[in-house]
CSV table of C-alpha atoms in Angstrom, one decimal:
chain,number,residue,atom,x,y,z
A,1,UNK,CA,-39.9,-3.0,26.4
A,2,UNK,CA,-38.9,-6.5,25.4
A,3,UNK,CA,-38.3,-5.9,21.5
A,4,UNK,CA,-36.6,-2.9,22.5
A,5,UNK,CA,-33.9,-5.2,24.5
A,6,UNK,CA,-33.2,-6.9,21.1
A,7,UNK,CA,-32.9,-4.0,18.6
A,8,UNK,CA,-29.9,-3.1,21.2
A,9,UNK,CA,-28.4,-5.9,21.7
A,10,UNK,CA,-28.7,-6.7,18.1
A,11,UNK,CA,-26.7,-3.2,17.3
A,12,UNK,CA,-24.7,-3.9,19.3
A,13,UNK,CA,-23.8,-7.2,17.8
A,14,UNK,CA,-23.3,-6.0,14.4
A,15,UNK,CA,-21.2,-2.9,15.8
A,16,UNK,CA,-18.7,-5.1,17.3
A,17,UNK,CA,-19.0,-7.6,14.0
A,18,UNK,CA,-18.2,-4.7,11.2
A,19,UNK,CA,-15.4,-3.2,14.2
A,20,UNK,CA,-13.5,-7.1,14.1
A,21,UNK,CA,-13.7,-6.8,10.8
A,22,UNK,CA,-12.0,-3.4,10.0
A,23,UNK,CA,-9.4,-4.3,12.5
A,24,UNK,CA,-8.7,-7.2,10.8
A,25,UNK,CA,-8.5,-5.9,7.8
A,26,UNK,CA,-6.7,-2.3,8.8
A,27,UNK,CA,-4.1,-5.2,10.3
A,28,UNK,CA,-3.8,-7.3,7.6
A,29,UNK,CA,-3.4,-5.0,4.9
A,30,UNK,CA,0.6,-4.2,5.5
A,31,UNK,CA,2.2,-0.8,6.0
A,32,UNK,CA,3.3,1.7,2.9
A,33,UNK,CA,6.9,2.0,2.8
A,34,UNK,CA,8.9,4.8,0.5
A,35,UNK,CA,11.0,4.2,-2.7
A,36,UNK,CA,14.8,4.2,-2.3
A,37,UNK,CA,15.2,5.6,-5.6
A,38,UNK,CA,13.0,6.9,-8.4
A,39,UNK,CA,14.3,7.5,-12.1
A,40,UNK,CA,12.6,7.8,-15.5
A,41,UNK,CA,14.8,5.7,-18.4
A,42,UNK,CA,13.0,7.1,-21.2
A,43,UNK,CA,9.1,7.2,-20.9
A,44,UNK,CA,9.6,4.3,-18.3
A,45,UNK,CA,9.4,5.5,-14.5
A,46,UNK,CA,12.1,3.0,-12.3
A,47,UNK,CA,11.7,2.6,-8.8
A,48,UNK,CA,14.1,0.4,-6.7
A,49,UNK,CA,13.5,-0.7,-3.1
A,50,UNK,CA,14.6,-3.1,-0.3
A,51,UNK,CA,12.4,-5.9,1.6
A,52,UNK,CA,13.7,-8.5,3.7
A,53,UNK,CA,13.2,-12.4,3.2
A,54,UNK,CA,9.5,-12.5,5.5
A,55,UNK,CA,7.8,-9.5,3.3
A,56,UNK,CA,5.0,-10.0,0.7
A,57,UNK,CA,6.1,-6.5,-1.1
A,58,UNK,CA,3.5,-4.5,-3.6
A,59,UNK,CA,4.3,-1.8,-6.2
A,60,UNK,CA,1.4,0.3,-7.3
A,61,UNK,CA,0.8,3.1,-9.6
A,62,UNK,CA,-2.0,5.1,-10.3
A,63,UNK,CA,-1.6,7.6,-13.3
A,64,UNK,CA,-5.1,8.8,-13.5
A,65,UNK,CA,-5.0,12.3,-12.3
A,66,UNK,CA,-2.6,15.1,-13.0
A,67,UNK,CA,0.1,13.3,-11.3
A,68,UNK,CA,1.4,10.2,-10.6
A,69,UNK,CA,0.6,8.5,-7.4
A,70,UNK,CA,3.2,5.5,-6.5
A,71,UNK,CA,3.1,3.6,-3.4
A,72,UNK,CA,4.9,0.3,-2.2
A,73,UNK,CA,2.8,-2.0,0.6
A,74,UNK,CA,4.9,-4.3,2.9
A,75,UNK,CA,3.3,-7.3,4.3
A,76,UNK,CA,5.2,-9.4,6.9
A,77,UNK,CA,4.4,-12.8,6.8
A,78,UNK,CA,4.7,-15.2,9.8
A,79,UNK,CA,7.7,-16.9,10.5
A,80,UNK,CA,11.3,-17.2,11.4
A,81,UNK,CA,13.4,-16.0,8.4
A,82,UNK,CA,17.2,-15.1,8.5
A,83,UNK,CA,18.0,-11.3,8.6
A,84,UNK,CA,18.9,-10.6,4.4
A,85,UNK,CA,18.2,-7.6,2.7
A,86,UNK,CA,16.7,-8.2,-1.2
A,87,UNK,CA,16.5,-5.4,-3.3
A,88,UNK,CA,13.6,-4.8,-5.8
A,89,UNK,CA,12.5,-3.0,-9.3
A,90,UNK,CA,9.5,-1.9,-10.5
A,91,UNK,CA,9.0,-0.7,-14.0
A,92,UNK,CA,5.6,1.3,-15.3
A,93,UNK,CA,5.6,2.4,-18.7
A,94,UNK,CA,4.2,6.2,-18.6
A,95,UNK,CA,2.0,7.3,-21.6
A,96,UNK,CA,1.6,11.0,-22.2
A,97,UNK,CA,4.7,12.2,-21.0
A,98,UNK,CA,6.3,13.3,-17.4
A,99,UNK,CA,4.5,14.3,-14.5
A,100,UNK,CA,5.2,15.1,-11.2
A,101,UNK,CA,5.5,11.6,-8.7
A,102,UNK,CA,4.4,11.7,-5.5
A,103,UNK,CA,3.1,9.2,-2.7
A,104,UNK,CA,-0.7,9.2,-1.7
A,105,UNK,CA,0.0,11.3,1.1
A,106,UNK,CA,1.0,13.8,-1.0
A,107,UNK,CA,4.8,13.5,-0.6
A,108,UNK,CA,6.4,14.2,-3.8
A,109,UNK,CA,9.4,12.3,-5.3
A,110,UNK,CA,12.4,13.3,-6.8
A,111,UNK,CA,13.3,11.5,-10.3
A,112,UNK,CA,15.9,11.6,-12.0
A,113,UNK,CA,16.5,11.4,-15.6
Protein backbone atom coordinates (compact mmCIF):
# COMPACT_ATOMS: atom_id res chain seq x y z
CA UNK A 1 0.00 0.00 0.00
CA UNK A 2 3.00 2.13 0.91
CA UNK A 3 5.05 1.82 -2.48
CA UNK A 4 1.92 2.31 -4.14
CA UNK A 5 1.65 6.03 -2.36
CA UNK A 6 5.03 6.77 -4.18
CA UNK A 7 4.53 5.50 -7.67
CA UNK A 8 1.58 8.31 -7.45
CA UNK A 9 2.97 10.84 -6.07
CA UNK A 10 5.95 10.35 -8.15
CA UNK A 11 3.65 10.61 -11.44
CA UNK A 12 2.35 13.07 -10.34
CA UNK A 13 5.52 14.90 -9.90
CA UNK A 14 6.91 14.35 -13.26
CA UNK A 15 3.29 15.31 -14.78
CA UNK A 16 3.45 18.60 -13.36
CA UNK A 17 7.44 18.86 -14.26
CA UNK A 18 7.00 17.95 -18.20
CA UNK A 19 3.42 20.38 -17.90
CA UNK A 20 5.88 23.64 -16.53
CA UNK A 21 7.96 22.86 -19.01
CA UNK A 22 5.70 22.95 -22.15
CA UNK A 23 4.17 25.97 -20.85
CA UNK A 24 7.29 27.48 -20.61
CA UNK A 25 8.24 26.73 -23.68
CA UNK A 26 4.70 27.08 -25.67
CA UNK A 27 5.22 30.79 -23.90
CA UNK A 28 8.45 31.52 -24.73
CA UNK A 29 8.57 30.50 -28.21
CA UNK A 30 6.78 33.95 -29.73
CA UNK A 31 3.68 34.08 -31.89
CA UNK A 32 3.75 33.70 -36.01
CA UNK A 33 2.90 36.73 -37.58
CA UNK A 34 1.93 37.15 -41.61
CA UNK A 35 4.12 38.75 -44.31
CA UNK A 36 3.09 42.31 -45.47
CA UNK A 37 4.18 41.58 -48.85
CA UNK A 38 5.50 38.62 -50.86
CA UNK A 39 7.27 39.00 -54.38
CA UNK A 40 9.68 36.78 -56.42
CA UNK A 41 12.71 39.18 -58.20
CA UNK A 42 13.93 36.53 -60.33
CA UNK A 43 14.47 33.01 -58.67
CA UNK A 44 14.67 34.98 -55.30
CA UNK A 45 11.27 34.99 -53.14
CA UNK A 46 11.14 38.69 -51.17
CA UNK A 47 9.22 39.08 -48.20
CA UNK A 48 8.88 42.43 -46.30
CA UNK A 49 7.38 42.87 -42.78
CA UNK A 50 7.05 45.30 -39.76
CA UNK A 51 8.21 44.72 -35.98
CA UNK A 52 8.43 47.16 -33.46
CA UNK A 53 11.71 48.20 -31.36
CA UNK A 54 10.93 45.27 -28.27
CA UNK A 55 10.64 42.16 -30.94
CA UNK A 56 13.26 39.43 -31.60
CA UNK A 57 11.73 38.77 -35.31
CA UNK A 58 12.47 35.19 -37.29
CA UNK A 59 12.12 34.46 -41.00
CA UNK A 60 11.86 30.82 -41.92
CA UNK A 61 11.50 28.92 -44.97
CA UNK A 62 11.07 25.47 -45.66
CA UNK A 63 11.19 24.38 -49.30
CA UNK A 64 11.14 20.63 -48.85
CA UNK A 65 7.82 19.57 -50.10
CA UNK A 66 5.73 20.57 -53.04
CA UNK A 67 5.38 23.91 -51.78
CA UNK A 68 6.94 26.48 -49.99
CA UNK A 69 6.14 26.91 -46.37
CA UNK A 70 7.23 30.56 -44.97
CA UNK A 71 6.55 31.73 -41.58
CA UNK A 72 7.78 34.84 -39.45
CA UNK A 73 7.96 34.30 -35.41
CA UNK A 74 7.71 37.47 -33.18
CA UNK A 75 9.24 37.42 -29.82
CA UNK A 76 8.64 40.36 -27.41
CA UNK A 77 11.34 40.99 -25.28
CA UNK A 78 10.98 42.63 -21.80
CA UNK A 79 11.20 46.11 -21.44
CA UNK A 80 10.05 49.62 -21.97
CA UNK A 81 10.76 50.60 -25.63
CA UNK A 82 9.34 53.66 -27.54
CA UNK A 83 6.35 52.91 -29.89
CA UNK A 84 8.48 52.83 -33.64
CA UNK A 85 7.54 50.72 -36.36
CA UNK A 86 10.92 49.05 -38.36
CA UNK A 87 10.39 47.41 -41.39
CA UNK A 88 12.10 44.20 -42.51
CA UNK A 89 13.39 41.91 -45.68
CA UNK A 90 14.02 38.54 -46.04
CA UNK A 91 15.53 37.10 -49.08
CA UNK A 92 15.66 33.06 -49.95
CA UNK A 93 17.06 32.11 -53.06
CA UNK A 94 14.60 29.35 -54.60
CA UNK A 95 16.23 26.46 -56.62
CA UNK A 96 14.02 24.55 -59.01
CA UNK A 97 11.77 27.01 -60.01
CA UNK A 98 8.27 28.64 -58.58
CA UNK A 99 5.97 27.12 -56.35
CA UNK A 100 3.08 27.88 -54.60
CA UNK A 101 3.82 29.92 -50.96
CA UNK A 102 1.87 29.36 -48.23
CA UNK A 103 2.06 29.65 -44.28
CA UNK A 104 2.14 26.32 -42.10
CA UNK A 105 -1.34 26.64 -41.52
CA UNK A 106 -2.00 26.24 -44.90
CA UNK A 107 -2.80 29.83 -45.89
CA UNK A 108 -1.48 30.46 -49.18
CA UNK A 109 0.28 33.74 -50.35
CA UNK A 110 -0.02 35.78 -53.11
CA UNK A 111 3.40 36.83 -54.95
CA UNK A 112 3.96 38.85 -57.28
CA UNK A 113 6.44 38.94 -59.98
Amino acid sequence: MRGVRYVVLSALVVGLVVTSIGWYRAADAGTERAFDSCRFDGDTLVLTYLYGVDEVVSPSLDATGDDIVVALRVKRVSGSAPAVGLTGEARFTIYGGRRPVRYPGGEALTCTG
